[in-house]
Coordinates of C-alpha atoms and ligand atoms in Angstrom, one line a residue:
X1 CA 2.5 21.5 -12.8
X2 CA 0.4 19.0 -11.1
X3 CA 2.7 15.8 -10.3
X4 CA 0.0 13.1 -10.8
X5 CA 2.8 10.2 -9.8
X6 CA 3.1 11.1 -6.3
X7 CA -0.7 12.1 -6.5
X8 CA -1.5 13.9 -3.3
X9 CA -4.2 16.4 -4.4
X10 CA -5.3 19.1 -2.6
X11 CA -9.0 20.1 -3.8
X12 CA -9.5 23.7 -2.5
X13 CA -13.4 25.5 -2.1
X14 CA -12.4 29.1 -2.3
X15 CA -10.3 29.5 1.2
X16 CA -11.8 26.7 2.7
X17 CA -9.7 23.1 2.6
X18 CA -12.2 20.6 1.5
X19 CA -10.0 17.2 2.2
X20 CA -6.8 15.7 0.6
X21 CA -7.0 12.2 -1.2
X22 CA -4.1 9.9 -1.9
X23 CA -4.5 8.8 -5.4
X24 CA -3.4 5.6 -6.4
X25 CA -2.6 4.7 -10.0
X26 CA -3.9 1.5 -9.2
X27 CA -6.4 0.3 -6.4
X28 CA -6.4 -4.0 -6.7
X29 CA -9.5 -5.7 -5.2
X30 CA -8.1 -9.1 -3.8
X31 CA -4.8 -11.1 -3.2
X32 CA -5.2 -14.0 -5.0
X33 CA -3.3 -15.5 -7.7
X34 CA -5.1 -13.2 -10.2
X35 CA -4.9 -9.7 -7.5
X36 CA -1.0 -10.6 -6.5
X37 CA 0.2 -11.1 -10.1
X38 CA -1.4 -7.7 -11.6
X39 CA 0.0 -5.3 -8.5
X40 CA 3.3 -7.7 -9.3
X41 CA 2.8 -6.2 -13.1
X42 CA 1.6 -2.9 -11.9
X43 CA 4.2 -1.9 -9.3
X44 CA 7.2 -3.2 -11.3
X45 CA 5.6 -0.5 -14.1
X46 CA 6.4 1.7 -11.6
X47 CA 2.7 2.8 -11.2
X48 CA 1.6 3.5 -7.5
X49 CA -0.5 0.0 -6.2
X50 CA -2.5 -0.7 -3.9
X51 CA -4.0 -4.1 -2.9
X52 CA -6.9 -4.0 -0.8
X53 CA -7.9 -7.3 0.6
X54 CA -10.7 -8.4 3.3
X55 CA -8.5 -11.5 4.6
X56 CA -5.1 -13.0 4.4
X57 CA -2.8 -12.9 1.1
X58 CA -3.2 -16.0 -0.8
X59 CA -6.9 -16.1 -1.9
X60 CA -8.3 -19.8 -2.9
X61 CA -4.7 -20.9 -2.7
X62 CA -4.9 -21.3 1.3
X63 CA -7.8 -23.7 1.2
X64 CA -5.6 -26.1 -1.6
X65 CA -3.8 -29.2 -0.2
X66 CA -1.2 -29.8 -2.8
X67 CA -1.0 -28.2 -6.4
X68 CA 0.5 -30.1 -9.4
X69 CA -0.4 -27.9 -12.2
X70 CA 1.3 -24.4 -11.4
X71 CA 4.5 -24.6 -14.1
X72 CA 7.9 -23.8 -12.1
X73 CA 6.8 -26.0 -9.3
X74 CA 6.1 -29.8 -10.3
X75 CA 4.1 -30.0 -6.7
X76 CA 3.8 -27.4 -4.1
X77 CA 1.1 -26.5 -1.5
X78 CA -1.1 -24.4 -1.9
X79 CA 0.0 -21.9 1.0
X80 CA 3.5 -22.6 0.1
X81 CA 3.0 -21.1 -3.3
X82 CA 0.3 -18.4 -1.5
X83 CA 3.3 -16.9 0.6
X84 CA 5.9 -16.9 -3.0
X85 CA 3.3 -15.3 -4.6
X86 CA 2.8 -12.4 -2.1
X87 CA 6.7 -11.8 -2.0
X88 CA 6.7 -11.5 -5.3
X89 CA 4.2 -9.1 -5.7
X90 CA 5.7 -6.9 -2.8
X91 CA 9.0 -6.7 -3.9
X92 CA 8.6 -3.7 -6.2
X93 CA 7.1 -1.6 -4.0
X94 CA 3.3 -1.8 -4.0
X95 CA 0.9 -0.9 -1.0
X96 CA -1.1 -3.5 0.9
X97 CA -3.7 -2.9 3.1
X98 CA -6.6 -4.4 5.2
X99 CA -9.8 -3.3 3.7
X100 CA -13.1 -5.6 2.8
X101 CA -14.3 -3.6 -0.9
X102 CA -18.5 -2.9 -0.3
X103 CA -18.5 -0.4 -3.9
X104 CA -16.6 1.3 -6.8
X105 CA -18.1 4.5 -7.5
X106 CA -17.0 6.9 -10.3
X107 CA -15.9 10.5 -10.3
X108 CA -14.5 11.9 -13.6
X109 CA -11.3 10.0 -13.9
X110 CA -11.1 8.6 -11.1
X111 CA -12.6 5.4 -9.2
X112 CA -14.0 6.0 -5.6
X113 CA -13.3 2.8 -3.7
X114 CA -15.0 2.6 -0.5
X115 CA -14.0 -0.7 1.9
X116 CA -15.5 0.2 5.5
X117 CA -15.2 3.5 6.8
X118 CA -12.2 4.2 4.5
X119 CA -12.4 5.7 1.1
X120 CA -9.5 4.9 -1.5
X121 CA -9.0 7.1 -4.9
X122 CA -7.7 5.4 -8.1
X123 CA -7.3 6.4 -12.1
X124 CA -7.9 2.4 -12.0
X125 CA -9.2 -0.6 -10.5
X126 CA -8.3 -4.1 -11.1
X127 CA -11.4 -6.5 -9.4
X128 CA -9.6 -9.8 -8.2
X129 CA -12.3 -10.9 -5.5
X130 CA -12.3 -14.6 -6.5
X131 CA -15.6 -16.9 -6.3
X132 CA -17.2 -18.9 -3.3
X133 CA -18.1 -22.4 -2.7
X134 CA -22.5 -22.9 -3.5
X135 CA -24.5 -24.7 -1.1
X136 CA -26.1 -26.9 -1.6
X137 CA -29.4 -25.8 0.1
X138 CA -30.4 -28.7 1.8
X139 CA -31.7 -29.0 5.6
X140 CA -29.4 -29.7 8.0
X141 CA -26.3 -28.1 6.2
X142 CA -26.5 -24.5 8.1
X143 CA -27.3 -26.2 11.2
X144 CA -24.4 -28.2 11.4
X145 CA -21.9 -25.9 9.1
X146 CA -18.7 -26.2 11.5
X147 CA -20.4 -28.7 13.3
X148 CA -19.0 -31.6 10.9
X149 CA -20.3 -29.9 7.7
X150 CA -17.2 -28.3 5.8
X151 CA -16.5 -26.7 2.5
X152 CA -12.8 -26.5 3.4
X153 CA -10.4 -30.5 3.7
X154 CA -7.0 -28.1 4.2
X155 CA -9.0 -26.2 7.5
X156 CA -10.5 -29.3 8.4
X157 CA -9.5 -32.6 7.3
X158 CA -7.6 -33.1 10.6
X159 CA -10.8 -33.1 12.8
X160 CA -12.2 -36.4 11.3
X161 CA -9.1 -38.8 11.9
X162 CA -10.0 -42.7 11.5
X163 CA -13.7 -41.1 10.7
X164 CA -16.6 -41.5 8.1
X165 CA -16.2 -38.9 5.8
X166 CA -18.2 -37.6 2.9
X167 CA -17.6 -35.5 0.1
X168 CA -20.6 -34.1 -1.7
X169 CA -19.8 -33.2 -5.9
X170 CA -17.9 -34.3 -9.0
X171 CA -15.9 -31.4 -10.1
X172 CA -12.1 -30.8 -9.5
X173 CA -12.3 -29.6 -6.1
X174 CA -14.7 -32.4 -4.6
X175 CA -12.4 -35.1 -6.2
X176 CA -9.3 -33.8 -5.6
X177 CA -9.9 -33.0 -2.1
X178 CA -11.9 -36.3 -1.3
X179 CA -8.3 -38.0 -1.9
X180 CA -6.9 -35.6 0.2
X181 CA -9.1 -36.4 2.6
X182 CA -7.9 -40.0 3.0
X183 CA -5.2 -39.4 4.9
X184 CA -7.4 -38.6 7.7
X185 CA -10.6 -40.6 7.3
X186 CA -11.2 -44.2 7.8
X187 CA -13.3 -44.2 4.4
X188 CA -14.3 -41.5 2.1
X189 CA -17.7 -41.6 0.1
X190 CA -18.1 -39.6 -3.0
X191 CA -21.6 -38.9 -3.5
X192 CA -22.5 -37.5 -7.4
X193 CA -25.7 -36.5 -9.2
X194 CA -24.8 -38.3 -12.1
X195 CA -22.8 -41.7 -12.8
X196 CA -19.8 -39.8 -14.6
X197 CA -17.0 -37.1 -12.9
X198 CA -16.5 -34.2 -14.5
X199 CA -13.2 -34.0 -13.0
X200 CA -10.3 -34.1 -14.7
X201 CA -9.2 -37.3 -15.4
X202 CA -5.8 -37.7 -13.6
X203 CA -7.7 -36.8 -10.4
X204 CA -10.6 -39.3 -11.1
X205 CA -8.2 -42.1 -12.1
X206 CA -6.3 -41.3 -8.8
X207 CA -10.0 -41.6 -6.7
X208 CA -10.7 -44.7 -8.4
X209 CA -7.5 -46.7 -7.5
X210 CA -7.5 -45.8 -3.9
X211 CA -8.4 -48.2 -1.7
X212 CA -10.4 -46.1 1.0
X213 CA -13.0 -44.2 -1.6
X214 CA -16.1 -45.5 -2.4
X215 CA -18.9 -43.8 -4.6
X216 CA -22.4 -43.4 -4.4
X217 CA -23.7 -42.7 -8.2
X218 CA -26.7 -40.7 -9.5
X219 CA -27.5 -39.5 -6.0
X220 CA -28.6 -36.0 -4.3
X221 CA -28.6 -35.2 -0.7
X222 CA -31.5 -35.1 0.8
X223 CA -30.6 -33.9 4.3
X224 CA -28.1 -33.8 7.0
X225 CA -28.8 -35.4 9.8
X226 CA -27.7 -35.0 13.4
X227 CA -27.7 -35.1 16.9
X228 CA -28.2 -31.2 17.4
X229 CA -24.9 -30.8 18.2
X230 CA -22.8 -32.6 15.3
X231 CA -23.6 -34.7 12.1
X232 CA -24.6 -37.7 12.4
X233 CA -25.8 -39.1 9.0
X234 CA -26.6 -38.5 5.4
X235 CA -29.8 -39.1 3.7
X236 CA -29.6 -39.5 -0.1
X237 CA -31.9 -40.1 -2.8
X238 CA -31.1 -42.2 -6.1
X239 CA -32.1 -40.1 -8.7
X240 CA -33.2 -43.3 -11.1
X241 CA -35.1 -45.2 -8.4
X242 CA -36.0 -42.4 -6.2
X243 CA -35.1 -44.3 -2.9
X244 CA -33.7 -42.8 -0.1
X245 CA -31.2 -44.9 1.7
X246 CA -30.0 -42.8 5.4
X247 CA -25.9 -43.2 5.6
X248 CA -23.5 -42.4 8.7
X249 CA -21.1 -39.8 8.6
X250 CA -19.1 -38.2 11.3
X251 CA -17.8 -35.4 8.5
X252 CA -19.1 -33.7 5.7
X253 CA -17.4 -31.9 2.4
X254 CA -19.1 -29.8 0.2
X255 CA -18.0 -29.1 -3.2
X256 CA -20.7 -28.2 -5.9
X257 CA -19.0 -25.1 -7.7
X258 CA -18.4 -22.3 -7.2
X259 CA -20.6 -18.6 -7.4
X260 CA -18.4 -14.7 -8.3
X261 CA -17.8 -12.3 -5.2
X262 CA -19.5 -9.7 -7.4
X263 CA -22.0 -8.3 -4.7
X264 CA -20.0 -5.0 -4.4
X265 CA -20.1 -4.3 -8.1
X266 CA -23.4 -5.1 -9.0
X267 CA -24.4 -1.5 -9.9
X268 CA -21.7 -0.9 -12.1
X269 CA -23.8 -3.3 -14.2
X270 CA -20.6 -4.9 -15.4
X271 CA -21.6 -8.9 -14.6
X272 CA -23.9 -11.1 -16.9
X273 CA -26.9 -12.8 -15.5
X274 CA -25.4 -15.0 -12.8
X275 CA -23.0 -12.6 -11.5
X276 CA -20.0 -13.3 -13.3
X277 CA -18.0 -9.8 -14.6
X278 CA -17.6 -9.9 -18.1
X279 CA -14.6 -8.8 -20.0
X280 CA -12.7 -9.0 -23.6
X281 CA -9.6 -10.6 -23.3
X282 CA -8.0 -7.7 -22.2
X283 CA -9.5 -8.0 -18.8
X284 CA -11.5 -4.5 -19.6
X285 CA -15.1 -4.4 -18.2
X286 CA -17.3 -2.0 -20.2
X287 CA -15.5 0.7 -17.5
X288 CA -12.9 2.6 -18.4
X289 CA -10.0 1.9 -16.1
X290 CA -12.2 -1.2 -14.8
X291 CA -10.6 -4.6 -15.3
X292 CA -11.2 -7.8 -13.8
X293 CA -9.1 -11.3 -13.9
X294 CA -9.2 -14.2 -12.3
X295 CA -12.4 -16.5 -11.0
X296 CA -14.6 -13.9 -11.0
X297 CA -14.9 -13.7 -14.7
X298 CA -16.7 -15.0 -17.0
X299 CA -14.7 -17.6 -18.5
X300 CA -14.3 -21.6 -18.8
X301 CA -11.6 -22.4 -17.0
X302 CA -10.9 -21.1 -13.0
X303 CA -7.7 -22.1 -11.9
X304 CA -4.4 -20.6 -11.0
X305 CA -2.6 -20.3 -14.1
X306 CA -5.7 -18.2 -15.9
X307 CA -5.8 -16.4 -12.9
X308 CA -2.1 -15.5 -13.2
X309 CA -2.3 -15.1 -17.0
X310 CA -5.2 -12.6 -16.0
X311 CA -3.6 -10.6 -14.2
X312 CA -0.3 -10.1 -16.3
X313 CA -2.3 -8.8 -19.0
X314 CA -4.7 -6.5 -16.7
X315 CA -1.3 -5.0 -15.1
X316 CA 0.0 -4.6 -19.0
X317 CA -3.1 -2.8 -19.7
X318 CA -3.5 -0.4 -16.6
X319 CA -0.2 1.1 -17.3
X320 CA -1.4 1.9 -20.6
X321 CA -4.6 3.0 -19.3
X322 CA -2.8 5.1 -16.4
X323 CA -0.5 6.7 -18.6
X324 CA -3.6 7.7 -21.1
X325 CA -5.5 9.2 -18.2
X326 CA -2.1 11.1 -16.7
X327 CA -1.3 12.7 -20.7
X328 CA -5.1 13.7 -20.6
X329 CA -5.1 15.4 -17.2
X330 CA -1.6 17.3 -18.2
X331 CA -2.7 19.0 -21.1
Ligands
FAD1 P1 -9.1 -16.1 -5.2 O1 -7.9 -17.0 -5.0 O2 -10.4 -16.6 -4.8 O3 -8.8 -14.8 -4.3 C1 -9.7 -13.7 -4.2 C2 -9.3 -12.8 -3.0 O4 -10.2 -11.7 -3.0 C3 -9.4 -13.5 -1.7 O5 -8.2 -13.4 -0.9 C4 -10.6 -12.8 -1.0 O6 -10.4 -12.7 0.4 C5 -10.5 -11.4 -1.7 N1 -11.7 -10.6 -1.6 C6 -13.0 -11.1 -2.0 N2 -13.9 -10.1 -1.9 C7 -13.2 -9.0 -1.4 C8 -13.6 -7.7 -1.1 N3 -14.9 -7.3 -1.2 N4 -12.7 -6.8 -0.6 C9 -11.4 -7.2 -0.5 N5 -11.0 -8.4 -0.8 C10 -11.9 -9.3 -1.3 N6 -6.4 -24.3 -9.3 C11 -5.3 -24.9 -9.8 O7 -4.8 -24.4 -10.8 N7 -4.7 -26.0 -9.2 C12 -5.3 -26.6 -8.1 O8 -4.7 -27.6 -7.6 C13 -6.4 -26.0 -7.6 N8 -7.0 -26.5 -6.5 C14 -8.2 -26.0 -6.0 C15 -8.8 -26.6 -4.9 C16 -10.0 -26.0 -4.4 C17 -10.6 -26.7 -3.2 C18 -10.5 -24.9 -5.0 C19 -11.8 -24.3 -4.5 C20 -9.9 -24.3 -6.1 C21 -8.8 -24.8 -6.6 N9 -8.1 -24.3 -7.7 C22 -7.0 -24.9 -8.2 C23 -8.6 -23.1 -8.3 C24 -7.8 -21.8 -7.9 O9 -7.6 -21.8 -6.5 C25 -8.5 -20.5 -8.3 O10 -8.7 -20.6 -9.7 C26 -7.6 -19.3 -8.0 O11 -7.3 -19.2 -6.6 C27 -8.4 -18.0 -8.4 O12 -7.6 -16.9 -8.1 P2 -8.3 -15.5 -7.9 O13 -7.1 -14.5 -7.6 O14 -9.1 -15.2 -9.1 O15 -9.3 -15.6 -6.7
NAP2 P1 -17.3 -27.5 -10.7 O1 -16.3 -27.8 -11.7 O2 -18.4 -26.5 -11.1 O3 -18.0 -28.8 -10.3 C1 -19.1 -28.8 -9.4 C2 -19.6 -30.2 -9.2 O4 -20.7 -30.2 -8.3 C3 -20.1 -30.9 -10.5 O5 -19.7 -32.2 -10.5 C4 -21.6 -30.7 -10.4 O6 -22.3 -31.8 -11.0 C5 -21.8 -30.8 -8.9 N1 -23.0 -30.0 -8.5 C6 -23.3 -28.7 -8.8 N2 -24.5 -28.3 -8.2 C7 -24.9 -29.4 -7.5 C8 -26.0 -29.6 -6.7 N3 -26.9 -28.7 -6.4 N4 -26.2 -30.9 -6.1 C9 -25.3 -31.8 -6.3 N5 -24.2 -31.7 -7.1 C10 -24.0 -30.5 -7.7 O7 -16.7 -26.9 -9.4 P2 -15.3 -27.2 -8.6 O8 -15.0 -28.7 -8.6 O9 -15.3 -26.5 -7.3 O10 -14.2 -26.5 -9.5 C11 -14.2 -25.1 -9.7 C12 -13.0 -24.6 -10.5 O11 -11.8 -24.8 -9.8 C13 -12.9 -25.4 -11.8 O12 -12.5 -24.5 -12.8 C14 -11.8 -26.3 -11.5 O13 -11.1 -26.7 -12.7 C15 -10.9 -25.5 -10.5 N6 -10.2 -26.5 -9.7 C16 -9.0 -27.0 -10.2 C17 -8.3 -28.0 -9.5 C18 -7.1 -28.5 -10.1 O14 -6.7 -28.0 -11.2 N7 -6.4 -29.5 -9.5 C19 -8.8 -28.4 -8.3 C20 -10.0 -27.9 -7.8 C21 -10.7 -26.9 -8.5 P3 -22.3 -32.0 -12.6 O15 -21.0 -32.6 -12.9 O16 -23.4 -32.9 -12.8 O17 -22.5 -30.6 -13.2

């Protein structure tokens, strides 16, 4: 009898070896919060995991300053909680590898993963590839990306010590990180399309009562301005009055939302119009033994305890899923 567990298949072509193929139970795109806490469920179920992932373990986590709102932990950096989260995962024995995910393809049961040159075999695939910051789209912000324009304050909030700093948005991340950012600059200026955060309000009444942040309401940046070899200057329009008043700035943050890492599944035809993968709340995409969680799903809230939640219930459901597909393949 085949032993599907240890899955090493040899397909034979009358004499001829055609090639051997590891198959995972599970193959987990990403090691983020939502990635690290399905192989966690995944691997402890005793089903054979692998996390492929294009960067470091950690995901979104190692681009947070300080987070308040993960339960077990009343404040803990981001990082700190990145490197926890990876142990945890690891501890029951699933596989982690290097590999940056370009396509899922299907082949009966399984799921043909293909990340560079390498080609990975799974009965399922869990898609935990996260979101990335928008841009804004505005001259000047290529040219000087790195060169004082930023979407990261953990990476680099240290280069604009006793600086003017600016943080473009009024979500979460761009309010949250613009206090963060005071304990670098010498003044950090908010600048929001509209005269109202969207925030949450702890973080907004926190921006409002420090001393160093200032806001610039009902504006849109016009352009980034430099010297060609660093910023120099904002220019920003007032969205009421239409004038457009020039402001200097040694450093720039963007944060205006946030866009799926979908790219590599777009012919599975599993996202909505924007991109987004869509699921029930079982993490299942209209693919058999395809599941999604975290901020790459079409959902309302992106943070790390949805992410988490996520990916419990995706690892709950590949087992079943596994062990369906493994009763099937027996008989
Ligand atoms: P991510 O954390 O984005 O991880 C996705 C992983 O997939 C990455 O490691 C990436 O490298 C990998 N990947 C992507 N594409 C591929 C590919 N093709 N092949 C292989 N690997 C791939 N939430 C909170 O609850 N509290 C906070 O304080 C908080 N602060 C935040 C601050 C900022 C600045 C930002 C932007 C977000 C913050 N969030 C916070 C939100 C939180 O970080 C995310 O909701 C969470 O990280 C989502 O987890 P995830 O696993 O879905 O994706
Ligand atoms: P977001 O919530 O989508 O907010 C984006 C902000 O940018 C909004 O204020 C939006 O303005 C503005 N914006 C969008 N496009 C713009 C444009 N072209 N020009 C100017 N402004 C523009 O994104 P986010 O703040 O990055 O948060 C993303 C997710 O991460 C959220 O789910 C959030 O809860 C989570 N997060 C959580 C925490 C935390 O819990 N502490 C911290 C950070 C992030 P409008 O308001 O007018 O739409």
């Amino acid at each position: 009898a085949l032993d599907y567990v240890s899955a090493l298949l040899v397909y034979t072509k009358g004499e001829s070896l055609m090639e051997e193929r590891t198959i995972y139970d599970v193959v987990i795109i990403g090691s983020g919060p939502g990635g690290m806490t399905a192989a966690l469920y995944t691997s402890r179920a005793n089903l054979k995991t692998l996390i492929l992932e294009k960067g470091v373990p950690g995901g979104e986590l190692l681009n947070t300053s300080d987070v308040e709102n993960y339960p077990g932990f009343p404040t803990i950096s981001g990082p700190e909680l990145a490197d926890n989260m990876y142990k945890g995962a690891m501890q029951f024995g699933a596989e982690y590898a290097y590999g940056h995910v370009s396509k899922i393809e299907l082949e009966g049961d399984l799921k043909v993963i293909t990340a560079g040159k390498k080609t990975y075999y799974a009965y399922a695939v869990v898609i935990a590839t996260g979101s990335y910051h928008r841009k804004l789209e505005v001259p000047g912000e290529e040219e000087y990306a790195g060169r004082g324009v930023s979407y990261c304050a953990v990476c680099d909030g240290a280069f604009f010590k006793d600086k003017k700093i600016f943080v473009i948005g009024g979500g979460d991340s761009a309010v949250e990180e613009g206090t963060y950012l005071t304990q670098f600059g010498k003044s950090v200026t908010i600048v929001h399309r509209r005269d109202q955060l969207r925030a949450q309000k702890v973080l907004q009444d926190r921006a409002f009562a420090n001393e160093k942040i200032d806001f610039l309401w009902n504006s849109v940046v016009e352009e980034f301005v430099g010297d060609g070899s660093k910023i120099t200057g904002v220019r920003v329009k007032d969205v009421n009055t239409g004038e457009v008043t020039t402001h200097d700035a040694d450093g720039v943050f963007i944060y205006v939302g946030l866009l799926p890492v979908s790219d590599p599944f777009k012919d599975l035809n599993i996202t909505d119009a924007e991109g987004w993968i869509v699921t029930n709340e079982q993490m299942e995409t209209s693919i058999p033994g395809i599941f999604a969680v975290g901020d790459v799903r079409q959902k309302t809230l992106r943070q790390i305890t949805t992410a988490v939640g996520d990916g419990g219930q995706a690892g709950h459901m590949v087992y079943n899923y596994v062990e369906e597909v493994k009763e099937k393949l027996a008989k």
